[in-house]
PDB file of C-alpha atoms and ligand atoms in Angstrom:
ATOM      1  CA  UNK A   1      14.455 -31.011  96.806  1.00  0.00           C
ATOM      2  CA  UNK A   2      13.206 -34.507  95.959  1.00  0.00           C
ATOM      3  CA  UNK A   3       9.452 -34.517  95.367  1.00  0.00           C
ATOM      4  CA  UNK A   4       7.489 -37.706  94.677  1.00  0.00           C
ATOM      5  CA  UNK A   5       3.763 -38.350  94.427  1.00  0.00           C
ATOM      6  CA  UNK A   6       1.151 -41.052  94.752  1.00  0.00           C
ATOM      7  CA  UNK A   7      -1.628 -40.447  92.256  1.00  0.00           C
ATOM      8  CA  UNK A   8      -4.518 -42.882  92.666  1.00  0.00           C
ATOM      9  CA  UNK A   9      -7.770 -42.761  90.678  1.00  0.00           C
ATOM     10  CA  UNK A  10     -10.936 -42.992  92.771  1.00  0.00           C
ATOM     11  CA  UNK A  11     -12.325 -45.816  90.622  1.00  0.00           C
ATOM     12  CA  UNK A  12     -12.129 -48.431  93.374  1.00  0.00           C
ATOM     13  CA  UNK A  13     -10.648 -48.938  96.817  1.00  0.00           C
ATOM     14  CA  UNK A  14      -6.920 -49.155  97.414  1.00  0.00           C
ATOM     15  CA  UNK A  15      -5.314 -52.567  97.866  1.00  0.00           C
ATOM     16  CA  UNK A  16      -1.937 -53.831  99.006  1.00  0.00           C
ATOM     17  CA  UNK A  17      -0.432 -53.115  95.561  1.00  0.00           C
ATOM     18  CA  UNK A  18      -1.354 -49.448  95.963  1.00  0.00           C
ATOM     19  CA  UNK A  19       0.117 -49.414  99.469  1.00  0.00           C
ATOM     20  CA  UNK A  20       3.338 -50.739  97.983  1.00  0.00           C
ATOM     21  CA  UNK A  21       3.385 -48.001  95.339  1.00  0.00           C
ATOM     22  CA  UNK A  22       2.630 -45.288  97.912  1.00  0.00           C
ATOM     23  CA  UNK A  23       5.374 -46.567 100.234  1.00  0.00           C
ATOM     24  CA  UNK A  24       7.919 -46.609  97.397  1.00  0.00           C
ATOM     25  CA  UNK A  25       7.122 -42.957  96.587  1.00  0.00           C
ATOM     26  CA  UNK A  26       6.974 -41.870 100.249  1.00  0.00           C
ATOM     27  CA  UNK A  27      10.234 -43.567 101.247  1.00  0.00           C
ATOM     28  CA  UNK A  28      12.028 -42.331  98.129  1.00  0.00           C
ATOM     29  CA  UNK A  29      11.222 -38.715  99.045  1.00  0.00           C
ATOM     30  CA  UNK A  30      12.074 -39.214 102.701  1.00  0.00           C
ATOM     31  CA  UNK A  31      15.440 -40.710 101.886  1.00  0.00           C
ATOM     32  CA  UNK A  32      16.456 -37.278 100.549  1.00  0.00           C
ATOM     33  CA  UNK A  33      14.552 -35.277 103.157  1.00  0.00           C
ATOM     34  CA  UNK A  34      12.061 -34.418 100.406  1.00  0.00           C
ATOM     35  CA  UNK A  35       8.324 -34.213 100.086  1.00  0.00           C
ATOM     36  CA  UNK A  36       5.632 -36.806  99.294  1.00  0.00           C
ATOM     37  CA  UNK A  37       2.482 -35.598  97.541  1.00  0.00           C
ATOM     38  CA  UNK A  38      -0.987 -37.064  97.116  1.00  0.00           C
ATOM     39  CA  UNK A  39      -2.819 -36.212  93.875  1.00  0.00           C
ATOM     40  CA  UNK A  40      -6.306 -37.576  93.169  1.00  0.00           C
ATOM     41  CA  UNK A  41      -6.668 -38.417  89.464  1.00  0.00           C
ATOM     42  CA  UNK A  42     -10.425 -38.016  89.221  1.00  0.00           C
ATOM     43  CA  UNK A  43     -11.199 -37.252  85.581  1.00  0.00           C
ATOM     44  CA  UNK A  44     -12.164 -40.737  84.518  1.00  0.00           C
ATOM     45  CA  UNK A  45     -15.790 -39.727  83.998  1.00  0.00           C
ATOM     46  CA  UNK A  46     -18.305 -42.464  84.708  1.00  0.00           C
ATOM     47  CA  UNK A  47     -15.860 -44.650  86.635  1.00  0.00           C
ATOM     48  CA  UNK A  48     -14.847 -41.920  89.081  1.00  0.00           C
ATOM     49  CA  UNK A  49     -16.286 -42.123  92.625  1.00  0.00           C
ATOM     50  CA  UNK A  50     -15.256 -38.892  94.350  1.00  0.00           C
ATOM     51  CA  UNK A  51     -16.213 -40.190  97.809  1.00  0.00           C
ATOM     52  CA  UNK A  52     -13.295 -42.633  97.616  1.00  0.00           C
ATOM     53  CA  UNK A  53     -10.759 -39.795  97.915  1.00  0.00           C
ATOM     54  CA  UNK A  54     -11.585 -39.468 101.623  1.00  0.00           C
ATOM     55  CA  UNK A  55     -10.913 -43.176 102.023  1.00  0.00           C
ATOM     56  CA  UNK A  56      -7.536 -42.774 100.280  1.00  0.00           C
ATOM     57  CA  UNK A  57      -6.501 -40.046 102.742  1.00  0.00           C
ATOM     58  CA  UNK A  58      -7.502 -42.258 105.672  1.00  0.00           C
ATOM     59  CA  UNK A  59      -5.628 -45.200 104.149  1.00  0.00           C
ATOM     60  CA  UNK A  60      -2.386 -43.188 103.854  1.00  0.00           C
ATOM     61  CA  UNK A  61      -2.783 -41.938 107.408  1.00  0.00           C
ATOM     62  CA  UNK A  62      -3.378 -45.502 108.614  1.00  0.00           C
ATOM     63  CA  UNK A  63      -0.156 -46.600 106.843  1.00  0.00           C
ATOM     64  CA  UNK A  64       1.637 -43.713 108.663  1.00  0.00           C
ATOM     65  CA  UNK A  65       2.600 -42.051 105.382  1.00  0.00           C
ATOM     66  CA  UNK A  66       2.697 -38.267 105.859  1.00  0.00           C
ATOM     67  CA  UNK A  67       1.762 -36.421 102.666  1.00  0.00           C
ATOM     68  CA  UNK A  68       0.794 -33.059 101.264  1.00  0.00           C
ATOM     69  CA  UNK A  69      -2.262 -33.134  99.026  1.00  0.00           C
ATOM     70  CA  UNK A  70      -2.195 -31.126  95.830  1.00  0.00           C
ATOM     71  CA  UNK A  71      -5.143 -30.153  93.590  1.00  0.00           C
ATOM     72  CA  UNK A  72      -7.097 -33.046  92.107  1.00  0.00           C
ATOM     73  CA  UNK A  73      -7.148 -33.422  88.319  1.00  0.00           C
ATOM     74  CA  UNK A  74     -10.760 -32.202  88.161  1.00  0.00           C
ATOM     75  CA  UNK A  75      -9.476 -28.784  89.266  1.00  0.00           C
ATOM     76  CA  UNK A  76      -6.815 -28.644  86.576  1.00  0.00           C
ATOM     77  CA  UNK A  77      -8.773 -29.008  83.332  1.00  0.00           C
ATOM     78  CA  UNK A  78      -7.791 -25.504  82.197  1.00  0.00           C
ATOM     79  CA  UNK A  79      -4.098 -26.447  82.309  1.00  0.00           C
ATOM     80  CA  UNK A  80      -4.727 -29.522  80.144  1.00  0.00           C
ATOM     81  CA  UNK A  81      -6.636 -27.346  77.678  1.00  0.00           C
ATOM     82  CA  UNK A  82      -3.742 -24.901  77.532  1.00  0.00           C
ATOM     83  CA  UNK A  83      -1.270 -27.707  76.864  1.00  0.00           C
ATOM     84  CA  UNK A  84      -3.472 -29.210  74.130  1.00  0.00           C
ATOM     85  CA  UNK A  85      -3.861 -25.758  72.522  1.00  0.00           C
ATOM     86  CA  UNK A  86      -0.102 -25.398  72.537  1.00  0.00           C
ATOM     87  CA  UNK A  87       0.323 -28.683  70.666  1.00  0.00           C
ATOM     88  CA  UNK A  88      -2.507 -27.737  68.330  1.00  0.00           C
ATOM     89  CA  UNK A  89      -0.765 -24.451  67.528  1.00  0.00           C
ATOM     90  CA  UNK A  90       2.321 -26.438  66.645  1.00  0.00           C
ATOM     91  CA  UNK A  91       0.260 -28.338  64.091  1.00  0.00           C
ATOM     92  CA  UNK A  92       0.814 -31.738  65.660  1.00  0.00           C
ATOM     93  CA  UNK A  93      -2.695 -32.492  66.978  1.00  0.00           C
ATOM     94  CA  UNK A  94      -5.506 -33.519  64.673  1.00  0.00           C
ATOM     95  CA  UNK A  95      -9.166 -34.384  65.298  1.00  0.00           C
ATOM     96  CA  UNK A  96     -10.321 -37.994  65.030  1.00  0.00           C
ATOM     97  CA  UNK A  97     -13.912 -39.155  64.861  1.00  0.00           C
ATOM     98  CA  UNK A  98     -13.219 -42.896  64.556  1.00  0.00           C
ATOM     99  CA  UNK A  99     -14.896 -45.302  66.926  1.00  0.00           C
ATOM    100  CA  UNK A 100     -12.835 -47.848  68.843  1.00  0.00           C
ATOM    101  CA  UNK A 101     -14.292 -50.580  66.598  1.00  0.00           C
ATOM    102  CA  UNK A 102     -13.328 -48.679  63.411  1.00  0.00           C
ATOM    103  CA  UNK A 103      -9.763 -48.313  64.682  1.00  0.00           C
ATOM    104  CA  UNK A 104      -9.560 -52.017  65.558  1.00  0.00           C
ATOM    105  CA  UNK A 105     -10.942 -52.999  62.147  1.00  0.00           C
ATOM    106  CA  UNK A 106      -8.600 -50.754  60.172  1.00  0.00           C
ATOM    107  CA  UNK A 107      -5.441 -51.254  62.224  1.00  0.00           C
ATOM    108  CA  UNK A 108      -2.639 -53.189  60.574  1.00  0.00           C
ATOM    109  CA  UNK A 109      -0.241 -53.215  63.500  1.00  0.00           C
ATOM    110  CA  UNK A 110      -0.295 -53.387  67.294  1.00  0.00           C
ATOM    111  CA  UNK A 111       1.508 -51.192  69.791  1.00  0.00           C
ATOM    112  CA  UNK A 112       1.977 -51.486  73.551  1.00  0.00           C
ATOM    113  CA  UNK A 113      -1.569 -50.229  74.198  1.00  0.00           C
ATOM    114  CA  UNK A 114      -3.421 -52.166  71.509  1.00  0.00           C
ATOM    115  CA  UNK A 115      -4.171 -51.581  67.834  1.00  0.00           C
ATOM    116  CA  UNK A 116      -2.071 -48.842  66.257  1.00  0.00           C
ATOM    117  CA  UNK A 117      -4.150 -46.013  64.829  1.00  0.00           C
ATOM    118  CA  UNK A 118      -4.032 -46.320  61.023  1.00  0.00           C
ATOM    119  CA  UNK A 119      -4.111 -42.541  60.426  1.00  0.00           C
ATOM    120  CA  UNK A 120      -7.566 -42.527  58.833  1.00  0.00           C
ATOM    121  CA  UNK A 121      -8.490 -39.051  60.087  1.00  0.00           C
ATOM    122  CA  UNK A 122      -5.050 -37.590  59.441  1.00  0.00           C
ATOM    123  CA  UNK A 123      -5.785 -38.154  55.738  1.00  0.00           C
ATOM    124  CA  UNK A 124      -9.492 -37.280  55.644  1.00  0.00           C
ATOM    125  CA  UNK A 125      -9.336 -34.302  58.059  1.00  0.00           C
ATOM    126  CA  UNK A 126     -12.784 -34.386  59.732  1.00  0.00           C
ATOM    127  CA  UNK A 127     -14.344 -31.217  61.020  1.00  0.00           C
ATOM    128  CA  UNK A 128     -13.454 -30.891  64.710  1.00  0.00           C
ATOM    129  CA  UNK A 129     -16.521 -30.987  66.961  1.00  0.00           C
ATOM    130  CA  UNK A 130     -17.773 -32.331  70.258  1.00  0.00           C
ATOM    131  CA  UNK A 131     -17.498 -35.896  68.957  1.00  0.00           C
ATOM    132  CA  UNK A 132     -13.864 -35.612  67.989  1.00  0.00           C
ATOM    133  CA  UNK A 133     -10.938 -36.803  70.007  1.00  0.00           C
ATOM    134  CA  UNK A 134      -7.530 -35.232  69.338  1.00  0.00           C
ATOM    135  CA  UNK A 135      -4.566 -37.330  68.361  1.00  0.00           C
ATOM    136  CA  UNK A 136      -0.872 -36.581  68.330  1.00  0.00           C
ATOM    137  CA  UNK A 137       0.660 -36.686  64.882  1.00  0.00           C
ATOM    138  CA  UNK A 138       3.454 -38.897  66.132  1.00  0.00           C
ATOM    139  CA  UNK A 139       5.587 -38.751  62.995  1.00  0.00           C
ATOM    140  CA  UNK A 140       5.642 -34.920  62.998  1.00  0.00           C
ATOM    141  CA  UNK A 141       6.090 -34.752  66.769  1.00  0.00           C
ATOM    142  CA  UNK A 142       9.033 -37.166  66.670  1.00  0.00           C
ATOM    143  CA  UNK A 143      10.599 -35.187  63.842  1.00  0.00           C
ATOM    144  CA  UNK A 144      10.311 -31.978  65.858  1.00  0.00           C
ATOM    145  CA  UNK A 145      11.761 -33.584  68.957  1.00  0.00           C
ATOM    146  CA  UNK A 146      14.672 -35.563  67.514  1.00  0.00           C
ATOM    147  CA  UNK A 147      16.313 -38.143  69.762  1.00  0.00           C
ATOM    148  CA  UNK A 148      15.260 -37.935  73.395  1.00  0.00           C
ATOM    149  CA  UNK A 149      16.613 -39.721  76.440  1.00  0.00           C
ATOM    150  CA  UNK A 150      15.327 -40.341  79.934  1.00  0.00           C
ATOM    151  CA  UNK A 151      16.688 -41.951  83.035  1.00  0.00           C
ATOM    152  CA  UNK A 152      15.169 -44.572  85.329  1.00  0.00           C
ATOM    153  CA  UNK A 153      16.834 -45.034  88.705  1.00  0.00           C
ATOM    154  CA  UNK A 154      16.360 -48.790  88.594  1.00  0.00           C
ATOM    155  CA  UNK A 155      16.808 -49.440  84.875  1.00  0.00           C
ATOM    156  CA  UNK A 156      19.300 -46.841  83.715  1.00  0.00           C
ATOM    157  CA  UNK A 157      19.376 -44.542  80.725  1.00  0.00           C
ATOM    158  CA  UNK A 158      16.741 -45.045  78.018  1.00  0.00           C
ATOM    159  CA  UNK A 159      16.281 -43.793  74.458  1.00  0.00           C
ATOM    160  CA  UNK A 160      12.671 -42.612  74.031  1.00  0.00           C
ATOM    161  CA  UNK A 161      10.765 -44.550  71.378  1.00  0.00           C
ATOM    162  CA  UNK A 162       7.273 -42.971  71.447  1.00  0.00           C
ATOM    163  CA  UNK A 163       6.771 -43.950  67.803  1.00  0.00           C
ATOM    164  CA  UNK A 164       5.830 -47.459  68.916  1.00  0.00           C
ATOM    165  CA  UNK A 165       2.528 -46.082  70.249  1.00  0.00           C
ATOM    166  CA  UNK A 166       1.485 -44.394  66.998  1.00  0.00           C
ATOM    167  CA  UNK A 167      -0.881 -41.417  66.986  1.00  0.00           C
ATOM    168  CA  UNK A 168      -2.036 -41.560  70.622  1.00  0.00           C
ATOM    169  CA  UNK A 169      -5.166 -39.739  71.787  1.00  0.00           C
ATOM    170  CA  UNK A 170      -4.281 -36.771  73.997  1.00  0.00           C
ATOM    171  CA  UNK A 171      -7.712 -35.174  74.254  1.00  0.00           C
ATOM    172  CA  UNK A 172     -10.618 -37.544  74.749  1.00  0.00           C
ATOM    173  CA  UNK A 173     -14.217 -36.991  73.743  1.00  0.00           C
ATOM    174  CA  UNK A 174     -15.566 -38.684  76.929  1.00  0.00           C
ATOM    175  CA  UNK A 175     -13.075 -37.178  79.400  1.00  0.00           C
ATOM    176  CA  UNK A 176     -11.064 -33.970  79.225  1.00  0.00           C
ATOM    177  CA  UNK A 177      -7.535 -35.160  78.789  1.00  0.00           C
ATOM    178  CA  UNK A 178      -5.807 -38.477  78.290  1.00  0.00           C
ATOM    179  CA  UNK A 179      -3.747 -39.940  81.116  1.00  0.00           C
ATOM    180  CA  UNK A 180      -0.598 -39.165  79.143  1.00  0.00           C
ATOM    181  CA  UNK A 181      -1.297 -35.456  78.822  1.00  0.00           C
ATOM    182  CA  UNK A 182      -2.782 -34.928  82.286  1.00  0.00           C
ATOM    183  CA  UNK A 183      -0.098 -36.824  84.225  1.00  0.00           C
ATOM    184  CA  UNK A 184       2.694 -35.076  82.336  1.00  0.00           C
ATOM    185  CA  UNK A 185       1.263 -31.599  82.880  1.00  0.00           C
ATOM    186  CA  UNK A 186       0.496 -32.352  86.542  1.00  0.00           C
ATOM    187  CA  UNK A 187       3.916 -33.708  87.419  1.00  0.00           C
ATOM    188  CA  UNK A 188       5.522 -30.593  86.031  1.00  0.00           C
ATOM    189  CA  UNK A 189       3.058 -28.277  87.827  1.00  0.00           C
ATOM    190  CA  UNK A 190       3.615 -30.121  91.141  1.00  0.00           C
ATOM    191  CA  UNK A 191       7.403 -29.961  90.790  1.00  0.00           C
ATOM    192  CA  UNK A 192       7.732 -33.739  90.918  1.00  0.00           C
ATOM    193  CA  UNK A 193      11.414 -34.628  90.570  1.00  0.00           C
ATOM    194  CA  UNK A 194      11.123 -38.412  90.796  1.00  0.00           C
ATOM    195  CA  UNK A 195       8.157 -40.103  89.086  1.00  0.00           C
ATOM    196  CA  UNK A 196       7.618 -43.397  90.905  1.00  0.00           C
ATOM    197  CA  UNK A 197       5.120 -45.909  89.498  1.00  0.00           C
ATOM    198  CA  UNK A 198       4.661 -49.524  88.479  1.00  0.00           C
ATOM    199  CA  UNK A 199       6.818 -50.979  85.772  1.00  0.00           C
ATOM    200  CA  UNK A 200       3.638 -51.737  83.807  1.00  0.00           C
ATOM    201  CA  UNK A 201       3.788 -48.030  82.852  1.00  0.00           C
ATOM    202  CA  UNK A 202       7.441 -48.179  81.811  1.00  0.00           C
ATOM    203  CA  UNK A 203       6.845 -47.760  78.075  1.00  0.00           C
ATOM    204  CA  UNK A 204       4.249 -44.987  78.538  1.00  0.00           C
ATOM    205  CA  UNK A 205       7.237 -42.925  79.754  1.00  0.00           C
ATOM    206  CA  UNK A 206       8.418 -42.696  76.122  1.00  0.00           C
ATOM    207  CA  UNK A 207       5.281 -40.655  75.358  1.00  0.00           C
ATOM    208  CA  UNK A 208       5.602 -38.542  78.488  1.00  0.00           C
ATOM    209  CA  UNK A 209       9.213 -37.690  77.682  1.00  0.00           C
ATOM    210  CA  UNK A 210       8.145 -36.561  74.214  1.00  0.00           C
ATOM    211  CA  UNK A 211       5.329 -34.411  75.631  1.00  0.00           C
ATOM    212  CA  UNK A 212       7.706 -32.802  78.122  1.00  0.00           C
ATOM    213  CA  UNK A 213       9.974 -31.821  75.256  1.00  0.00           C
ATOM    214  CA  UNK A 214       7.162 -30.474  73.097  1.00  0.00           C
ATOM    215  CA  UNK A 215       5.632 -28.492  75.962  1.00  0.00           C
ATOM    216  CA  UNK A 216       8.958 -27.253  77.337  1.00  0.00           C
ATOM    217  CA  UNK A 217       8.451 -28.947  80.729  1.00  0.00           C
ATOM    218  CA  UNK A 218      11.213 -30.015  83.136  1.00  0.00           C
ATOM    219  CA  UNK A 219      12.369 -33.617  82.859  1.00  0.00           C
ATOM    220  CA  UNK A 220      12.159 -35.659  86.062  1.00  0.00           C
ATOM    221  CA  UNK A 221      13.901 -38.926  86.925  1.00  0.00           C
ATOM    222  CA  UNK A 222      11.730 -42.065  86.804  1.00  0.00           C
ATOM    223  CA  UNK A 223      11.612 -44.923  89.228  1.00  0.00           C
ATOM    224  CA  UNK A 224       9.554 -47.820  87.871  1.00  0.00           C
ATOM    225  CA  UNK A 225       9.033 -50.337  90.649  1.00  0.00           C
ATOM    226  CA  UNK A 226       7.923 -53.957  90.317  1.00  0.00           C
ATOM    227  CA  UNK A 227       4.164 -54.532  90.299  1.00  0.00           C
ATOM    228  CA  UNK A 228       2.840 -56.889  92.956  1.00  0.00           C
ATOM    229  CA  UNK A 229       1.107 -59.882  91.503  1.00  0.00           C
ATOM    230  CA  UNK A 230      -0.829 -62.879  92.711  1.00  0.00           C
ATOM    231  CA  UNK A 231       0.588 -66.344  92.063  1.00  0.00           C
ATOM    232  CA  UNK A 232      -1.569 -66.506  88.914  1.00  0.00           C
ATOM    233  CA  UNK A 233       0.086 -63.353  87.565  1.00  0.00           C
ATOM    234  CA  UNK A 234      -2.826 -60.974  88.067  1.00  0.00           C
ATOM    235  CA  UNK A 235      -1.946 -57.564  89.370  1.00  0.00           C
ATOM    236  CA  UNK A 236      -2.654 -57.534  93.080  1.00  0.00           C
ATOM    237  CA  UNK A 237      -4.345 -54.152  92.808  1.00  0.00           C
ATOM    238  CA  UNK A 238      -6.782 -55.555  90.251  1.00  0.00           C
ATOM    239  CA  UNK A 239      -7.786 -58.657  92.187  1.00  0.00           C
ATOM    240  CA  UNK A 240     -11.420 -58.256  93.038  1.00  0.00           C
ATOM    241  CA  UNK A 241     -11.558 -60.337  96.202  1.00  0.00           C
ATOM    242  CA  UNK A 242      -8.340 -59.032  97.774  1.00  0.00           C
ATOM    243  CA  UNK A 243      -9.238 -57.148 100.956  1.00  0.00           C
ATOM    244  CA  UNK A 244      -9.151 -53.391 100.480  1.00  0.00           C
ATOM    245  CA  UNK A 245      -6.913 -51.333 102.731  1.00  0.00           C
ATOM    246  CA  UNK A 246     -10.057 -49.579 104.009  1.00  0.00           C
ATOM    247  CA  UNK A 247     -11.565 -52.912 105.092  1.00  0.00           C
ATOM    248  CA  UNK A 248      -8.403 -53.877 106.930  1.00  0.00           C
ATOM    249  CA  UNK A 249      -8.280 -50.454 108.519  1.00  0.00           C
ATOM    250  CA  UNK A 250     -11.877 -50.674 109.728  1.00  0.00           C
ATOM    251  CA  UNK A 251     -11.295 -54.209 111.014  1.00  0.00           C
ATOM    252  CA  UNK A 252      -8.774 -52.720 113.415  1.00  0.00           C
ATOM    253  CA  UNK A 253      -5.552 -53.985 111.826  1.00  0.00           C
ATOM    254  CA  UNK A 254      -2.417 -52.005 112.653  1.00  0.00           C
ATOM    255  CA  UNK A 255      -1.577 -49.936 109.582  1.00  0.00           C
ATOM    256  CA  UNK A 256       1.992 -49.327 110.782  1.00  0.00           C
ATOM    257  CA  UNK A 257       2.527 -53.098 110.957  1.00  0.00           C
ATOM    258  CA  UNK A 258       1.031 -53.558 107.479  1.00  0.00           C
ATOM    259  CA  UNK A 259       3.414 -50.918 106.091  1.00  0.00           C
ATOM    260  CA  UNK A 260       6.345 -52.561 107.857  1.00  0.00           C
ATOM    261  CA  UNK A 261       5.406 -55.909 106.361  1.00  0.00           C
ATOM    262  CA  UNK A 262       5.184 -54.382 102.900  1.00  0.00           C
ATOM    263  CA  UNK A 263       8.628 -52.812 103.330  1.00  0.00           C
ATOM    264  CA  UNK A 264      10.177 -55.982 104.662  1.00  0.00           C
ATOM    265  CA  UNK A 265       8.815 -58.639 102.381  1.00  0.00           C
ATOM    266  CA  UNK A 266       7.427 -57.263  99.176  1.00  0.00           C
ATOM    267  CA  UNK A 267      10.008 -54.950  97.715  1.00  0.00           C
ATOM    268  CA  UNK A 268      11.606 -57.276  95.188  1.00  0.00           C
ATOM    269  CA  UNK A 269       8.742 -59.459  94.153  1.00  0.00           C
ATOM    270  CA  UNK A 270       6.204 -59.093  91.385  1.00  0.00           C
ATOM    271  CA  UNK A 271       6.441 -58.249  87.708  1.00  0.00           C
ATOM    272  CA  UNK A 272       9.928 -57.298  86.607  1.00  0.00           C
ATOM    273  CA  UNK A 273      10.669 -54.981  83.733  1.00  0.00           C
ATOM    274  CA  UNK A 274      11.231 -57.816  81.252  1.00  0.00           C
ATOM    275  CA  UNK A 275       8.018 -59.520  82.381  1.00  0.00           C
ATOM    276  CA  UNK A 276       6.065 -56.298  81.885  1.00  0.00           C
ATOM    277  CA  UNK A 277       7.434 -55.725  78.432  1.00  0.00           C
ATOM    278  CA  UNK A 278       6.860 -59.344  77.425  1.00  0.00           C
ATOM    279  CA  UNK A 279       3.288 -59.138  78.666  1.00  0.00           C
ATOM    280  CA  UNK A 280       2.653 -56.040  76.587  1.00  0.00           C
ATOM    281  CA  UNK A 281       4.318 -57.399  73.466  1.00  0.00           C
TER     282      UNK A 281
HETATM  283 ZN1   ZN B 301     -10.016 -41.188  63.195  1.00  0.00          ZN
END
């Protein structure tokens, strides 16, 4: 059965860009008579506003998107810890006590997410403690995994190149798990068969594919959709003055009509794959 999910973080209200993403996931599941899930990704510490989750449910109902809600990330910390321990037992996680500024100052190259970690702590081996994050030893992990492939419904078969991210953090000191680890573990636990999300996350999939291999998790199909943008190129979801779905809902707008408009006019606009990769480069 086809299972998709919409996985918003309660860091701010949902906007039209989120509606688009939810509709892509919902309609993709429905096309196959499958199931559409809602997962609240609420482990972003200080930025998380749990009360927004109720708004998200109302927003999806207003858009007429039927969903089944699965456990929020805050209820799944133990599973992230288990996954991290598994990687640690394989000898491919190491503690890092560098500050963001230290990493930026010592970095000699940049990856898709910013300065590449220069491996300082891999060499000096700090004592793990509450102030340590845990990084993936990417070179060792890639050696263990060999060549990996993944498939995107819109963009075809891909060769995974997680090396371009360097030694990513998988266990944070300020939040339990990184997005990469949590989302990968969750999608497997929820039985997600088609991971739909914005093309701005296209390259992160290289890391997720590697983690799936290392953790022995099933490999889904991906569907990276365009990201809606304003005329000045800003992501619609990030525009501060764009009306939130909740505001439009409370103002009495017809959510079914809004969803119909999104389906009819917005599907092939926004950032394309090449735009997203050029922006990151
Ligand atoms: Zn370090």
